[in-house]
């Protein structure tokens, strides 16, 4: 069956709002602090890891259309305990990602009170979801056009004036892989099209064959252009210290008139990205409940309340740099398990070769282990605690069920 270019364009537009979040608006600061200008080639490594992971989730979504996300795929392919580890990694990564998106929103939109702005975004986006709002194709297209339009203006302004020489540079090429790990989380919204929510129409493999490379490739081009622009205007030392790099780059480029547009784009992108993050985490929690790893009395409304409390705690406990690092590390562990389970899919369930899943697995582990030590330690501790709690809850429920019989 042939698919029109319009179907591919619409599918890519549907995924863009989930991708253009904290990574493009705030991720460059921490990555530049590690690798300086080497963050630009690091983007290529991050994009390759994301591309392989997107292929894996798309194939598994096709093989298991009624299972929600990586937790379900790993449970079906690798077993219960790897699935619990996967769920723990995913939920920790989503909470940290929510904190990073919220902090970026606060830094751009409410710079005088970033914590208050971050918490308002978490609560407001949750209420929006509970009210039944859905990021439809039309809304997604409008969001993508708005955000990409503003980012294009930012890039144009960054190259329109000669920058003031910056005092010193930071970062080292030795941290290139670590910077790639941090920027990987900027691409992870691809599951918006590779693993649709229940009730959403899955995208045909023929569309995804073109839409996935197009989404990752377009995202890479946008990040590369924006990263080059802000690095040119601020230099890596100033960029590493900036809570809102795009806003500061416009001030440095003598384009203060664009700052309100940047704030609007950051607000819209923040709501879109956080909506996807919360929706994705809710799907994993629902899968845990359905499989008996969490109490079955937890209803969707209760799960939403649990999520908003967890994300609000993440905002309070994790500053931006920590949230970005933990989000990247936990998410990479999640995709390591997802790629590992994709390796054992039957050939008939594959659209892409098994080698892409193998490469995705290797890159996920390499990038995760190259991240800053605090982020790695927090992620490992979170995986251990989360998996232990899930296992203990399932064990208690199992004993109670046995006693009733």
Coordinates of C-alpha atoms in Angstrom, one line a residue:
X1 CA 0.0 0.0 0.0
X2 CA 1.3 3.4 -1.0
X3 CA 1.2 6.3 1.4
X4 CA 1.0 10.0 0.4
X5 CA 3.6 12.5 1.5
X6 CA 0.8 14.3 3.3
X7 CA 0.4 11.3 5.7
X8 CA 4.1 11.3 6.4
X9 CA 4.2 15.1 7.0
X10 CA 1.2 14.9 9.3
X11 CA 2.7 12.0 11.3
X12 CA 6.0 14.0 11.7
X13 CA 4.0 17.1 12.8
X14 CA 2.2 15.0 15.4
X15 CA 5.5 13.9 16.9
X16 CA 7.3 17.3 16.9
X17 CA 5.5 18.9 19.9
X18 CA 6.6 15.9 22.1
X19 CA 10.2 16.3 20.9
X20 CA 10.7 20.1 21.1
X21 CA 10.6 20.5 24.9
X22 CA 13.3 21.0 27.6
X23 CA 16.1 19.7 25.3
X24 CA 16.0 22.6 22.8
X25 CA 15.2 25.3 25.3
X26 CA 17.5 24.3 28.2
X27 CA 19.5 21.2 27.4
X28 CA 22.4 23.0 25.7
X29 CA 23.5 24.7 28.9
X30 CA 24.4 21.5 30.8
X31 CA 25.8 19.8 27.7
X32 CA 28.0 22.8 26.8
X33 CA 29.2 22.8 30.4
X34 CA 30.5 19.3 29.8
X35 CA 31.7 19.3 26.3
X36 CA 31.8 22.9 25.1
X37 CA 31.5 23.2 21.3
X38 CA 31.8 19.4 21.1
X39 CA 28.1 19.3 22.0
X40 CA 27.4 19.8 18.3
X41 CA 28.9 16.5 17.1
X42 CA 27.5 14.9 20.3
X43 CA 24.1 15.6 18.8
X44 CA 24.7 13.2 16.0
X45 CA 25.5 10.3 18.4
X46 CA 22.3 11.1 20.4
X47 CA 20.2 11.2 17.2
X48 CA 21.6 7.8 16.1
X49 CA 20.7 6.3 19.5
X50 CA 17.3 7.8 19.3
X51 CA 16.7 6.5 15.7
X52 CA 17.6 2.9 16.7
X53 CA 15.3 3.1 19.8
X54 CA 12.5 4.6 17.7
X55 CA 12.8 1.6 15.3
X56 CA 12.6 -0.8 18.2
X57 CA 9.5 0.7 19.8
X58 CA 7.8 0.9 16.4
X59 CA 8.4 -2.8 15.7
X60 CA 7.2 -3.8 19.2
X61 CA 4.1 -1.6 19.0
X62 CA 3.2 -3.4 15.8
X63 CA 3.8 -6.8 17.3
X64 CA 2.0 -6.0 20.5
X65 CA -0.7 -3.4 19.6
X66 CA -2.7 -3.8 22.8
X67 CA 0.3 -3.4 25.2
X68 CA 1.2 0.0 26.4
X69 CA 4.8 1.0 25.9
X70 CA 8.2 -0.4 26.8
X71 CA 7.1 -2.0 30.1
X72 CA 4.6 -4.2 28.3
X73 CA 6.9 -5.1 25.5
X74 CA 9.7 -6.1 27.9
X75 CA 7.3 -8.2 30.0
X76 CA 6.1 -10.0 27.0
X77 CA 9.5 -10.7 25.6
X78 CA 11.9 -10.9 28.5
X79 CA 9.8 -11.6 31.6
X80 CA 8.5 -10.1 34.8
X81 CA 11.6 -8.8 36.6
X82 CA 13.2 -7.1 33.6
X83 CA 9.8 -5.5 33.0
X84 CA 9.8 -4.1 36.5
X85 CA 13.2 -2.7 36.0
X86 CA 12.0 -1.1 32.8
X87 CA 9.0 0.4 34.5
X88 CA 11.1 1.8 37.3
X89 CA 13.5 3.4 34.8
X90 CA 10.6 4.8 32.7
X91 CA 8.8 6.3 35.7
X92 CA 11.9 7.8 37.2
X93 CA 12.9 9.2 33.8
X94 CA 9.4 10.6 33.2
X95 CA 9.3 12.4 36.6
X96 CA 12.8 13.8 36.1
X97 CA 11.8 14.9 32.5
X98 CA 8.7 16.5 33.8
X99 CA 10.8 18.5 36.3
X100 CA 13.2 19.5 33.6
X101 CA 10.4 20.7 31.3
X102 CA 8.7 22.5 34.2
X103 CA 12.0 24.2 35.2
X104 CA 12.6 25.3 31.6
X105 CA 9.0 26.8 31.5
X106 CA 9.7 28.6 34.8
X107 CA 13.1 30.0 33.7
X108 CA 11.6 31.4 30.4
X109 CA 8.1 32.4 31.4
X110 CA 8.4 33.3 35.1
X111 CA 12.1 34.1 35.5
X112 CA 11.5 35.9 38.8
X113 CA 9.7 32.9 40.3
X114 CA 10.8 29.9 38.3
X115 CA 9.8 27.3 41.0
X116 CA 6.3 28.7 41.2
X117 CA 6.0 28.7 37.4
X118 CA 7.3 25.1 37.2
X119 CA 4.7 23.9 39.8
X120 CA 1.9 25.8 38.1
X121 CA 2.8 24.1 34.8
X122 CA 2.8 20.6 36.3
X123 CA -0.6 21.1 38.0
X124 CA -2.1 23.0 35.1
X125 CA -1.1 20.4 32.5
X126 CA -2.4 17.6 34.7
X127 CA -5.8 19.3 35.0
X128 CA -5.8 19.9 31.3
X129 CA -5.4 16.1 30.8
X130 CA -8.1 15.3 33.3
X131 CA -10.5 17.7 31.6
X132 CA -10.2 15.5 28.5
X133 CA -7.9 17.7 26.3
X134 CA -6.0 15.8 23.7
X135 CA -3.2 16.9 21.5
X136 CA -5.0 16.3 18.2
X137 CA -3.4 16.4 14.8
X138 CA -4.6 19.9 14.1
X139 CA -3.3 21.3 17.5
X140 CA 0.0 19.4 17.0
X141 CA 0.5 21.0 13.5
X142 CA -0.2 24.5 14.9
X143 CA 2.1 23.9 17.8
X144 CA 4.9 22.6 15.6
X145 CA 4.6 25.6 13.2
X146 CA 4.6 28.1 16.0
X147 CA 7.7 26.6 17.8
X148 CA 9.7 26.0 14.6
X149 CA 8.9 29.5 13.4
X150 CA 10.2 31.1 16.6
X151 CA 13.3 28.8 16.6
X152 CA 14.0 29.9 13.0
X153 CA 13.9 33.5 14.1
X154 CA 16.2 32.7 17.0
X155 CA 18.7 31.1 14.6
X156 CA 18.5 34.0 12.2
X157 CA 19.0 36.6 14.9
X158 CA 22.0 34.6 16.3
X159 CA 23.8 34.8 13.0
X160 CA 22.7 38.4 12.1
X161 CA 25.2 40.2 14.4
X162 CA 28.8 39.6 15.3
X163 CA 28.9 38.2 18.9
X164 CA 30.9 39.9 21.6
X165 CA 34.0 37.8 22.4
X166 CA 33.3 35.6 25.4
X167 CA 35.7 35.3 28.3
X168 CA 37.0 31.7 28.2
X169 CA 35.5 28.5 27.1
X170 CA 34.4 25.4 29.0
X171 CA 34.0 21.7 28.3
X172 CA 36.3 19.1 26.9
X173 CA 36.1 16.6 24.0
X174 CA 36.6 13.9 26.5
X175 CA 33.0 14.5 27.6
X176 CA 31.6 14.2 24.1
X177 CA 29.8 10.9 24.9
X178 CA 28.4 12.3 28.1
X179 CA 27.1 15.3 26.3
X180 CA 25.5 12.9 23.8
X181 CA 23.8 11.1 26.7
X182 CA 22.4 14.4 28.0
X183 CA 21.1 15.4 24.6
X184 CA 19.5 12.0 23.9
X185 CA 16.6 12.9 26.1
X186 CA 15.8 15.8 23.7
X187 CA 14.8 13.3 21.1
X188 CA 12.7 10.8 23.2
X189 CA 9.3 12.2 22.3
X190 CA 9.4 9.9 19.2
X191 CA 7.1 7.5 21.1
X192 CA 4.3 9.9 20.3
X193 CA 4.2 8.3 16.9
X194 CA 6.0 4.9 17.4
X195 CA 3.9 3.7 20.3
X196 CA 0.5 5.4 20.3
X197 CA -1.8 5.5 23.3
X198 CA -4.7 3.0 23.6
X199 CA -7.6 4.2 21.5
X200 CA -5.4 6.0 19.0
X201 CA -5.0 4.7 15.5
X202 CA -1.6 3.2 15.0
X203 CA 0.4 4.6 12.1
X204 CA 1.0 2.1 9.3
X205 CA 4.5 0.7 9.0
X206 CA 4.8 2.2 5.5
X207 CA 4.3 5.7 6.9
X208 CA 6.6 5.1 9.9
X209 CA 9.4 3.8 7.6
X210 CA 9.7 7.4 6.4
X211 CA 8.2 9.4 9.3
X212 CA 10.6 8.1 12.0
X213 CA 13.8 9.1 10.1
X214 CA 12.2 12.3 9.1
X215 CA 11.2 13.2 12.7
X216 CA 14.6 12.4 14.1
X217 CA 16.4 14.0 11.2
X218 CA 14.3 17.2 11.4
X219 CA 14.8 17.3 15.2
X220 CA 18.6 16.9 14.7
X221 CA 18.7 19.7 12.2
X222 CA 16.7 22.0 14.5
X223 CA 18.9 21.2 17.5
X224 CA 22.1 21.6 15.5
X225 CA 21.0 25.0 14.1
X226 CA 19.8 26.3 17.5
X227 CA 22.9 24.9 19.3
X228 CA 25.2 26.5 16.8
X229 CA 23.4 29.9 17.1
X230 CA 23.4 30.1 20.9
X231 CA 27.0 28.8 21.1
X232 CA 28.0 31.5 18.7
X233 CA 26.3 34.3 20.6
X234 CA 27.1 33.2 24.2
X235 CA 30.2 31.0 24.0
X236 CA 30.3 27.8 25.9
X237 CA 31.2 29.4 29.2
X238 CA 28.3 31.8 29.3
X239 CA 25.9 29.2 27.8
X240 CA 26.8 26.7 30.6
X241 CA 25.6 29.2 33.2
X242 CA 22.4 30.3 31.5
X243 CA 19.1 29.1 32.8
X244 CA 17.3 30.2 29.6
X245 CA 19.9 30.0 26.8
X246 CA 17.6 31.1 23.9
X247 CA 16.4 34.2 25.8
X248 CA 20.0 35.2 26.8
X249 CA 21.2 34.6 23.2
X250 CA 18.5 37.1 21.9
X251 CA 19.7 39.6 24.5
X252 CA 23.3 39.1 23.4
X253 CA 22.3 39.4 19.7
X254 CA 20.6 42.8 20.4
X255 CA 17.2 41.3 19.5
X256 CA 15.1 42.0 22.7
X257 CA 11.9 42.2 20.6
X258 CA 12.1 38.5 20.0
X259 CA 12.2 37.6 23.7
X260 CA 8.4 37.6 24.2
X261 CA 8.1 35.3 21.2
X262 CA 10.7 33.0 22.7
X263 CA 8.7 33.0 26.0
X264 CA 5.5 32.1 24.1
X265 CA 7.2 29.3 22.3
X266 CA 8.7 28.0 25.5
X267 CA 5.3 28.0 27.2
X268 CA 3.6 26.2 24.3
X269 CA 6.4 23.7 23.9
X270 CA 6.4 23.1 27.7
X271 CA 2.7 22.3 27.9
X272 CA 3.0 20.0 24.8
X273 CA 6.0 18.1 26.0
X274 CA 4.8 17.8 29.6
X275 CA 1.4 16.5 28.3
X276 CA 3.2 13.7 26.5
X277 CA 5.5 12.9 29.5
X278 CA 2.5 12.6 31.9
X279 CA 0.5 10.6 29.4
X280 CA 3.4 8.2 28.8
X281 CA 4.0 7.7 32.6
X282 CA 0.3 7.1 33.1
X283 CA 0.4 4.4 30.5
X284 CA 3.2 2.6 32.4
X285 CA 1.4 2.9 35.7
X286 CA -1.8 1.5 34.1
X287 CA 0.2 -1.4 32.7
X288 CA 1.6 -2.2 36.2
X289 CA -1.9 -2.1 37.7
X290 CA -3.4 -4.4 35.0
X291 CA -0.6 -6.9 35.4
X292 CA -1.0 -7.0 39.2
X293 CA 2.3 -5.3 40.0
X294 CA 0.4 -2.5 41.6
X295 CA -2.9 -2.6 43.6
X296 CA -5.9 -3.0 41.2
X297 CA -7.9 -0.5 43.2
X298 CA -5.8 2.3 41.8
X299 CA -8.1 4.0 39.2
X300 CA -7.0 6.4 36.5
X301 CA -7.9 9.5 38.6
X302 CA -5.8 8.1 41.5
X303 CA -2.9 7.4 39.1
X304 CA -3.0 11.0 37.8
X305 CA -2.9 12.3 41.4
X306 CA 0.1 10.0 42.1
X307 CA 1.8 11.3 39.0
X308 CA 1.3 15.0 39.7
X309 CA 2.5 14.6 43.3
X310 CA 5.6 12.7 42.1
X311 CA 6.4 15.2 39.4
X312 CA 5.9 18.1 41.8
X313 CA 8.3 16.5 44.3
X314 CA 10.8 16.0 41.5
X315 CA 10.6 19.7 40.7
X316 CA 11.2 20.7 44.3
X317 CA 14.0 18.1 44.9
X318 CA 15.8 18.4 41.6
X319 CA 17.3 21.6 40.2
X320 CA 17.4 21.8 36.4
X321 CA 20.9 20.3 36.0
X322 CA 20.0 17.3 38.2
X323 CA 16.6 16.8 36.5
X324 CA 18.2 16.8 33.0
X325 CA 20.9 14.3 34.0
X326 CA 18.5 11.9 35.8
X327 CA 16.0 12.2 32.9
X328 CA 18.6 11.3 30.4
X329 CA 20.2 8.5 32.4
X330 CA 16.9 6.7 33.5
X331 CA 15.5 7.1 30.0
X332 CA 18.6 5.5 28.5
X333 CA 18.3 2.6 30.8
X334 CA 14.6 2.3 29.8
X335 CA 15.6 2.1 26.1
X336 CA 18.4 -0.3 26.9
X337 CA 15.8 -2.8 28.1
X338 CA 13.4 -1.8 25.2
X339 CA 16.1 -2.4 22.6
X340 CA 17.1 -5.7 24.3
X341 CA 13.5 -7.0 24.1
X342 CA 13.3 -5.8 20.4
X343 CA 16.2 -8.0 19.6
X344 CA 14.2 -11.2 20.2
X345 CA 11.2 -10.2 18.0
X346 CA 10.3 -12.7 15.3
X347 CA 11.4 -11.8 11.8
X348 CA 7.8 -11.4 10.6
X349 CA 7.3 -8.6 13.2
X350 CA 10.3 -6.6 12.0
X351 CA 10.3 -3.6 9.7
X352 CA 14.0 -2.8 10.5
X353 CA 16.9 -5.2 10.9
X354 CA 17.8 -6.7 14.3
X355 CA 21.1 -4.9 14.1
X356 CA 19.4 -1.6 14.8
X357 CA 18.1 -2.9 18.1
X358 CA 21.6 -4.3 18.9
X359 CA 23.1 -0.9 18.1
X360 CA 20.4 0.9 20.1
X361 CA 21.1 -1.4 23.1
X362 CA 24.9 -0.8 23.0
X363 CA 24.5 3.0 22.5
X364 CA 22.0 3.3 25.3
X365 CA 24.2 1.6 27.8
X366 CA 27.3 3.5 26.7
X367 CA 25.6 6.9 26.9
X368 CA 24.0 6.2 30.3
X369 CA 27.3 5.1 31.8
X370 CA 29.0 8.2 30.5
X371 CA 26.7 10.7 32.2
X372 CA 27.7 12.7 35.2
X373 CA 28.2 10.5 38.3
X374 CA 25.5 12.2 40.4
X375 CA 22.9 11.5 37.7
X376 CA 24.1 7.9 37.3
X377 CA 24.0 7.2 41.1
X378 CA 20.5 8.7 41.5
X379 CA 19.2 6.7 38.6
X380 CA 20.7 3.4 39.8
X381 CA 19.3 4.1 43.3
X382 CA 15.9 4.9 41.8
X383 CA 15.9 1.7 39.7
X384 CA 16.7 -0.3 42.8
X385 CA 14.1 1.3 45.0
X386 CA 11.4 1.3 42.4
X387 CA 11.9 -2.3 41.3
X388 CA 12.0 -3.4 45.0
X389 CA 8.8 -1.6 45.8
X390 CA 7.0 -3.0 42.7
X391 CA 8.2 -6.5 43.5
X392 CA 7.2 -6.2 47.2
X393 CA 3.7 -4.9 46.2
X394 CA 3.2 -7.8 43.8
X395 CA 4.4 -10.3 46.4
X396 CA 2.0 -9.0 49.0
X397 CA -0.9 -9.1 46.5
X398 CA 0.1 -12.7 45.5
X399 CA 0.1 -13.9 49.2
X400 CA -3.3 -12.3 49.8
X401 CA -4.8 -13.8 46.7
X402 CA -3.4 -17.3 47.8
X403 CA -4.8 -16.9 51.3
X404 CA -8.3 -16.3 49.9
X405 CA -8.1 -19.6 48.1

